[in-house]
Amino acid sequence: MIDRKSILLRKLEPDDLPQLYLWENDAEVWLDGNTHNPLSEADLRDYILRTTGDIYQDGQLRLMICVPQSREGQTTAGEPVGCIDLYDVDIRNRKAAVAIYVAKEWRNQGVGTEALKKLKLYVANILCFRLLYAMVRETNLNSQKLFQSVGFQNVACLPKWVNEGNIFVLQTIL
């Protein structure tokens, strides 16, 4: 398991392009993210350069999940092991949707749990939002378990919301 203090969430950097390209084009998770086509490096480069990292200006926020590394007595942001997104941001009602991707080799090690915990603190204490929610396919039991482990509750089922079946709406009040 990953030590909570070891997970960092940081803004996108241009150097993240190769990793994002691999993750965004992981067809195994497209159904969970509503993706239906590959993205080019140019698409992702433009996104990285265009985003300000300001949720109020961009209307969304993507953060990289990193495991810090120590070199010569200094800690660096280290290796990106996933990303976490706030989207469908509703400033008036102080809420947003959240989605998370953890690289295959880092799954089931506590990375997602700790990243979500840190995101919840940031959203509650810095952004002063009051609610987060996630839309999860009924068949994605691992994702449901992850969100529930950090206090999200299943509040609704959207029958036949996607071609593959039902979607559960999980939310947490901050």
XYZ file of N, CA and C in Angstrom:
522
model
N 0.831 -1.188 0.000
C 0.000 0.000 0.000
C 0.872 1.247 0.000
N 0.333 2.303 -0.557
C 1.037 3.568 -0.677
C 0.778 4.414 0.566
N 1.826 5.033 1.068
C 1.683 5.962 2.186
C 0.976 7.215 1.698
N -0.051 7.637 2.404
C -0.859 8.784 2.007
C -0.012 10.020 1.722
N 0.981 10.224 2.554
C 1.803 11.412 2.402
C 2.668 11.354 1.152
N 2.782 10.183 0.565
C 3.675 10.054 -0.584
C 3.005 10.404 -1.909
N 1.698 10.478 -1.945
C 1.004 10.804 -3.184
C 0.969 12.320 -3.373
N 1.326 12.763 -4.568
C 1.231 14.179 -4.911
C 0.256 14.353 -6.062
N -0.509 15.417 -6.023
C -1.343 15.816 -7.148
C -0.741 17.102 -7.689
N -0.498 17.122 -8.986
C 0.104 18.326 -9.574
C -0.521 18.637 -10.924
N -0.331 19.858 -11.343
C -0.809 20.349 -12.630
C -0.096 19.616 -13.773
N -0.760 19.556 -14.911
C -0.158 18.959 -16.107
C 1.072 19.739 -16.543
N 2.053 19.014 -17.047
C 3.272 19.599 -17.604
C 3.439 19.084 -19.030
N 4.121 19.822 -19.892
C 4.367 19.332 -21.252
C 5.055 17.963 -21.293
N 5.890 17.680 -20.301
C 6.577 16.380 -20.254
C 5.627 15.214 -20.011
N 4.374 15.488 -19.638
C 3.390 14.437 -19.399
C 2.802 13.877 -20.687
N 3.094 14.502 -21.813
C 2.489 14.095 -23.078
C 2.634 12.608 -23.387
N 3.830 12.010 -23.306
C 3.924 10.584 -23.643
C 3.065 9.690 -22.748
N 3.024 10.001 -21.470
C 2.228 9.193 -20.542
C 0.738 9.365 -20.803
N 0.310 10.605 -20.984
C -1.102 10.856 -21.277
C -1.532 10.170 -22.567
N -0.652 10.182 -23.557
C -0.960 9.541 -24.838
C -1.247 8.049 -24.626
N -0.438 7.392 -23.815
C -0.673 5.970 -23.526
C -1.973 5.760 -22.769
N -2.202 6.547 -21.752
C -3.389 6.371 -20.925
C -4.669 6.696 -21.680
N -4.684 7.794 -22.416
C -5.887 8.192 -23.145
C -6.234 7.198 -24.256
N -5.244 6.476 -24.738
C -5.472 5.518 -25.811
C -5.528 4.076 -25.307
N -5.761 3.903 -24.010
C -5.963 2.579 -23.418
C -7.418 2.183 -23.652
N -7.647 1.463 -24.731
C -9.015 1.116 -25.152
C -9.761 0.283 -24.114
N -9.044 -0.380 -23.211
C -9.694 -1.196 -22.181
C -10.566 -0.363 -21.242
N -10.288 0.910 -21.112
C -11.059 1.743 -20.184
C -11.945 2.757 -20.892
N -12.012 2.705 -22.195
C -12.811 3.688 -22.925
C -14.277 3.673 -22.513
N -14.842 2.506 -22.293
C -16.253 2.447 -21.917
C -16.515 3.151 -20.586
N -15.549 3.099 -19.694
C -15.718 3.742 -18.394
C -15.577 5.255 -18.476
N -14.884 5.732 -19.493
C -14.667 7.167 -19.614
C -15.453 7.821 -20.729
N -16.337 7.076 -21.356
C -17.147 7.604 -22.456
C -16.305 8.001 -23.666
N -15.148 7.404 -23.824
C -14.288 7.682 -24.967
C -14.663 6.736 -26.095
N -14.615 7.238 -27.313
C -14.961 6.393 -28.447
C -13.952 6.431 -29.583
N -12.877 7.163 -29.400
C -11.848 7.177 -30.435
C -10.494 7.548 -29.824
N -9.423 7.122 -30.495
C -8.084 7.468 -30.007
C -7.837 8.976 -30.108
N -6.913 9.445 -29.305
C -6.482 10.838 -29.374
C -5.070 10.887 -29.936
N -4.790 11.911 -30.692
C -3.453 12.070 -31.258
C -2.561 12.808 -30.263
N -1.262 12.712 -30.495
C -0.334 13.484 -29.670
C -0.603 14.972 -29.837
N -0.961 15.391 -31.048
C -1.252 16.808 -31.288
C -2.461 17.260 -30.468
N -3.515 16.427 -30.418
C -4.686 16.760 -29.607
C -4.288 16.981 -28.151
N -3.510 16.044 -27.626
C -3.122 16.120 -26.212
C -2.145 17.264 -25.949
N -1.222 17.511 -26.877
C -0.281 18.626 -26.723
C -1.060 19.936 -26.659
N -2.038 20.092 -27.559
C -2.853 21.310 -27.553
C -3.608 21.456 -26.235
N -4.147 20.350 -25.739
C -4.868 20.391 -24.463
C -3.940 20.834 -23.329
N -2.759 20.226 -23.260
C -1.807 20.571 -22.195
C -1.419 22.046 -22.270
N -1.164 22.534 -23.477
C -0.738 23.923 -23.636
C -1.889 24.910 -23.416
N -3.099 24.495 -23.717
C -4.266 25.371 -23.619
C -4.798 25.489 -22.191
N -4.689 24.409 -21.413
C -5.251 24.434 -20.069
C -4.402 25.321 -19.153
N -5.088 26.080 -18.319
C -4.381 26.968 -17.399
C -4.154 26.317 -16.039
N -4.923 25.258 -15.761
C -4.868 24.657 -14.435
C -5.753 25.395 -13.442
N -6.520 26.359 -13.923
C -7.442 27.128 -13.092
C -8.852 26.610 -13.367
N -9.440 25.947 -12.395
C -10.743 25.315 -12.581
C -11.827 26.335 -12.918
N -11.701 27.556 -12.413
C -12.705 28.571 -12.668
C -12.608 29.095 -14.104
N -11.417 29.161 -14.617
C -11.220 29.635 -15.986
C -11.490 28.534 -17.009
N -11.002 27.330 -16.742
C -11.116 26.233 -17.709
C -12.429 25.457 -17.597
N -13.082 25.526 -16.442
C -14.305 24.767 -16.238
C -14.059 23.295 -15.954
N -12.821 22.937 -15.813
C -12.407 21.571 -15.487
C -10.985 21.625 -14.961
N -10.531 20.505 -14.405
C -9.170 20.452 -13.893
C -8.669 19.022 -13.960
N -7.536 18.835 -14.622
C -6.870 17.532 -14.636
C -5.583 17.671 -13.842
N -5.408 16.744 -12.895
C -4.199 16.707 -12.081
C -3.516 15.362 -12.284
N -2.212 15.381 -12.306
C -1.438 14.149 -12.388
C -1.249 13.604 -10.975
N -1.377 12.295 -10.845
C -1.120 11.602 -9.582
C 0.314 11.111 -9.657
N 1.145 11.534 -8.716
C 2.564 11.189 -8.757
C 3.013 10.544 -7.454
N 3.974 9.645 -7.580
C 4.659 9.062 -6.431
C 6.030 9.733 -6.375
N 6.282 10.557 -5.349
C 7.534 11.303 -5.268
C 8.759 10.400 -5.201
N 9.868 10.946 -5.657
C 11.148 10.260 -5.592
C 12.133 11.155 -4.875
N 13.026 10.532 -4.112
C 14.086 11.284 -3.431
C 15.400 11.040 -4.146
N 16.068 12.144 -4.458
C 17.393 12.074 -5.060
C 18.283 13.098 -4.388
N 19.392 12.629 -3.906
C 20.389 13.507 -3.281
C 19.757 14.417 -2.226
N 18.886 13.831 -1.407
C 18.291 14.559 -0.299
C 17.136 15.465 -0.684
N 16.777 15.515 -1.968
C 15.668 16.353 -2.398
C 14.541 15.478 -2.933
N 13.327 15.891 -2.647
C 12.163 15.168 -3.137
C 11.654 15.848 -4.396
N 11.431 15.056 -5.436
C 10.865 15.572 -6.682
C 9.454 15.014 -6.850
N 8.716 15.591 -7.782
C 7.345 15.136 -8.040
C 7.315 13.670 -8.423
N 8.373 13.180 -9.013
C 8.483 11.759 -9.290
C 7.656 11.282 -10.456
N 7.363 10.017 -10.401
C 6.731 9.318 -11.511
C 5.217 9.534 -11.531
N 4.673 9.950 -12.680
C 3.215 9.992 -12.806
C 2.667 8.566 -12.864
N 1.669 8.294 -12.051
C 1.094 6.941 -11.993
C -0.394 6.953 -12.321
N -0.929 8.129 -12.621
C -2.333 8.243 -12.977
C -2.728 9.702 -13.083
N -4.000 9.907 -13.325
C -4.526 11.276 -13.365
C -5.929 11.285 -12.788
N -6.323 12.441 -12.333
C -7.624 12.607 -11.715
C -8.222 13.897 -12.253
N -9.492 13.828 -12.627
C -10.145 14.953 -13.288
C -11.346 15.447 -12.499
N -11.493 16.748 -12.467
C -12.735 17.391 -12.044
C -13.347 17.969 -13.310
N -14.590 17.637 -13.568
C -15.259 18.112 -14.781
C -16.734 18.371 -14.456
N -17.461 18.855 -15.435
C -18.861 19.205 -15.226
C -18.977 20.101 -13.983
N -18.080 21.059 -13.905
C -17.978 21.942 -12.747
C -19.158 22.909 -12.729
N -19.807 22.981 -11.597
C -20.954 23.865 -11.380
C -20.569 24.817 -10.241
N -20.085 25.994 -10.631
C -19.595 26.965 -9.645
C -20.728 27.445 -8.738
N -21.890 27.738 -9.327
C -23.011 28.249 -8.543
C -23.407 27.301 -7.417
N -23.464 26.005 -7.732
C -23.880 25.020 -6.741
C -22.698 24.336 -6.048
N -21.499 24.787 -6.356
C -20.262 24.317 -5.717
C -20.144 22.790 -5.741
N -20.222 22.234 -6.968
C -20.089 20.790 -7.125
C -19.368 20.485 -8.434
N -18.860 19.253 -8.517
C -18.170 18.807 -9.726
C -18.185 17.292 -9.779
N -18.036 16.792 -10.989
C -17.862 15.356 -11.196
C -16.380 15.035 -11.110
N -16.075 13.806 -10.721
C -14.689 13.374 -10.610
C -14.520 12.057 -11.358
N -13.377 11.941 -12.022
C -12.995 10.697 -12.694
C -11.524 10.453 -12.383
N -11.138 9.191 -12.364
C -9.760 8.852 -12.012
C -9.264 7.720 -12.909
N -7.977 7.804 -13.241
C -7.305 6.738 -13.983
C -6.001 6.447 -13.255
N -5.778 5.185 -12.949
C -4.515 4.746 -12.347
C -3.892 3.740 -13.313
N -2.612 3.933 -13.617
C -1.904 3.033 -14.527
C -1.984 1.599 -14.015
N -2.078 0.655 -14.938
C -2.279 -0.757 -14.588
C -1.311 -1.253 -13.520
N -0.039 -0.922 -13.683
C 0.975 -1.443 -12.761
C 0.880 -0.840 -11.359
N 0.069 0.190 -11.179
C -0.076 0.841 -9.882
C -1.435 0.585 -9.230
N -2.277 -0.184 -9.891
C -3.601 -0.461 -9.339
C -3.504 -1.402 -8.147
N -4.495 -1.330 -7.261
C -4.592 -2.179 -6.066
C -3.426 -1.977 -5.101
N -2.866 -0.768 -5.091
C -1.788 -0.434 -4.163
C -2.136 0.791 -3.309
N -3.382 1.231 -3.380
C -3.802 2.372 -2.577
C -3.630 3.716 -3.261
N -3.134 3.729 -4.487
C -2.901 4.992 -5.191
C -4.212 5.746 -5.407
N -5.214 5.062 -5.943
C -6.496 5.716 -6.207
C -7.150 6.230 -4.941
N -7.109 5.423 -3.898
C -7.700 5.818 -2.619
C -7.049 7.084 -2.088
N -5.742 7.115 -2.064
C -5.033 8.277 -1.509
C -5.190 9.501 -2.394
N -5.222 9.307 -3.709
C -5.428 10.441 -4.616
C -6.816 11.042 -4.404
N -7.826 10.201 -4.265
C -9.182 10.706 -4.025
C -9.289 11.414 -2.680
N -8.625 10.890 -1.664
C -8.637 11.553 -0.356
C -8.022 12.951 -0.461
N -6.894 13.047 -1.140
C -6.245 14.355 -1.293
C -7.102 15.299 -2.120
N -7.721 14.767 -3.167
C -8.581 15.602 -4.000
C -9.766 16.123 -3.189
N -10.369 15.272 -2.381
C -11.501 15.706 -1.554
C -11.095 16.846 -0.615
N -9.927 16.740 0.005
C -9.455 17.815 0.885
C -9.253 19.111 0.112
N -8.651 19.014 -1.058
C -8.409 20.192 -1.898
C -9.738 20.838 -2.309
N -10.659 20.022 -2.767
C -11.945 20.534 -3.246
C -12.740 21.170 -2.098
N -12.704 20.556 -0.926
C -13.440 21.092 0.225
C -12.764 22.328 0.812
N -11.458 22.254 1.026
C -10.764 23.309 1.784
C -10.257 24.469 0.940
N -9.899 24.223 -0.299
C -9.355 25.286 -1.150
C -10.422 25.831 -2.097
N -11.112 24.928 -2.801
C -12.137 25.370 -3.747
C -13.463 25.695 -3.052
N -13.640 25.183 -1.840
C -14.863 25.380 -1.059
C -16.104 24.843 -1.765
N -15.924 23.729 -2.488
C -17.066 23.047 -3.088
C -17.741 22.243 -1.983
N -18.991 21.869 -2.208
C -19.747 21.147 -1.196
C -20.059 19.714 -1.577
N -19.846 19.360 -2.865
C -20.255 18.031 -3.306
C -19.404 17.565 -4.479
N -19.048 16.291 -4.457
C -18.407 15.623 -5.599
C -19.256 14.426 -5.971
N -19.289 14.110 -7.262
C -19.996 12.911 -7.688
C -19.226 12.206 -8.793
N -19.517 10.935 -8.950
C -18.891 10.123 -9.997
C -19.977 9.302 -10.679
N -19.806 9.133 -11.973
C -20.711 8.298 -12.764
C -19.936 7.026 -13.094
N -20.433 5.873 -12.598
C -19.690 4.620 -12.708
C -20.590 3.539 -13.314
N -20.061 2.839 -14.314
C -20.836 1.744 -14.898
C -21.140 0.696 -13.834
N -22.323 0.146 -13.893
C -22.765 -0.866 -12.932
C -21.797 -2.045 -12.865
N -21.184 -2.382 -13.979
C -20.274 -3.538 -14.028
C -18.861 -3.218 -13.555
N -18.554 -1.943 -13.305
C -17.209 -1.572 -12.866
C -17.146 -1.614 -11.336
N -17.075 -2.826 -10.827
C -17.098 -3.024 -9.375
C -15.874 -2.432 -8.688
N -14.712 -2.485 -9.339
C -13.503 -1.920 -8.728
C -13.632 -0.413 -8.521
N -14.188 0.268 -9.502
C -14.361 1.714 -9.375
C -15.393 2.048 -8.304
N -16.480 1.304 -8.267
C -17.484 1.527 -7.219
C -16.850 1.364 -5.840
N -16.084 0.301 -5.682
C -15.427 0.023 -4.397
C -14.450 1.145 -4.026
N -13.709 1.639 -5.010
C -12.761 2.724 -4.768
C -13.484 3.966 -4.246
N -14.514 4.400 -4.955
C -15.221 5.608 -4.529
C -15.894 5.412 -3.165
N -16.471 4.248 -2.941
C -17.121 3.984 -1.656
C -16.109 3.965 -0.513
N -14.875 3.559 -0.801
C -13.846 3.485 0.251
C -13.466 4.862 0.788
N -13.767 5.917 0.036
C -13.449 7.275 0.501
C -14.709 8.085 0.771
N -15.822 7.399 1.013
C -17.014 8.075 1.490
C -18.083 8.401 0.469
N -17.894 8.012 -0.782
C -18.952 8.218 -1.767
C -20.046 7.183 -1.523
N -21.291 7.602 -1.712
C -22.426 6.693 -1.551
C -23.189 6.603 -2.863
N -23.689 5.415 -3.135
C -24.503 5.199 -4.319
C -25.855 5.856 -4.073
N -26.170 6.903 -4.862
C -27.404 7.652 -4.633
C -28.424 7.481 -5.747
N -28.010 6.908 -6.874
C -28.958 6.748 -7.980
C -28.445 5.714 -8.968
N -29.383 5.126 -9.672
C -29.078 4.240 -10.787
C -29.763 4.827 -12.013
N -28.998 5.026 -13.068
C -29.541 5.522 -14.322
C -29.683 4.321 -15.260
N -30.885 3.760 -15.364
C -31.074 2.548 -16.163
C -30.809 2.789 -17.647
N -30.048 1.868 -18.232
C -29.752 1.902 -19.673
C -29.175 3.241 -20.116
N -28.424 3.910 -19.233
C -27.844 5.226 -19.508
C -26.826 5.154 -20.641
N -26.137 4.020 -20.724
C -25.184 3.763 -21.804
C -25.568 2.447 -22.477
N -25.057 2.239 -23.664
C -25.370 1.011 -24.401
C -25.033 -0.244 -23.608
N -24.021 -0.152 -22.772
C -23.558 -1.319 -22.017
C -24.376 -1.569 -20.763
N -25.318 -0.697 -20.448
C -26.160 -0.936 -19.278
C -26.363 0.275 -18.404
N -26.432 0.002 -17.113
C -26.767 1.025 -16.128
C -25.538 1.788 -15.655
N -25.791 3.004 -15.209
C -24.762 3.842 -14.584
C -25.203 4.134 -13.158
N -24.274 3.988 -12.218
C -24.534 4.397 -10.844
C -23.958 5.795 -10.635
N -24.692 6.593 -9.901
C -24.202 7.909 -9.494
C -23.802 7.773 -8.034
N -22.524 8.019 -7.772
C -22.014 7.989 -6.397
C -21.638 9.423 -6.031
N -21.965 9.841 -4.818
C -21.626 11.196 -4.419
C -21.154 11.232 -2.975
N -20.451 12.309 -2.689
C -20.021 12.573 -1.321
C -20.253 14.044 -1.029
N -20.774 14.303 0.148
C -20.947 15.672 0.620
C -19.662 16.038 1.372
N -19.099 17.169 1.033
C -17.819 17.571 1.624
C -18.018 18.426 2.870
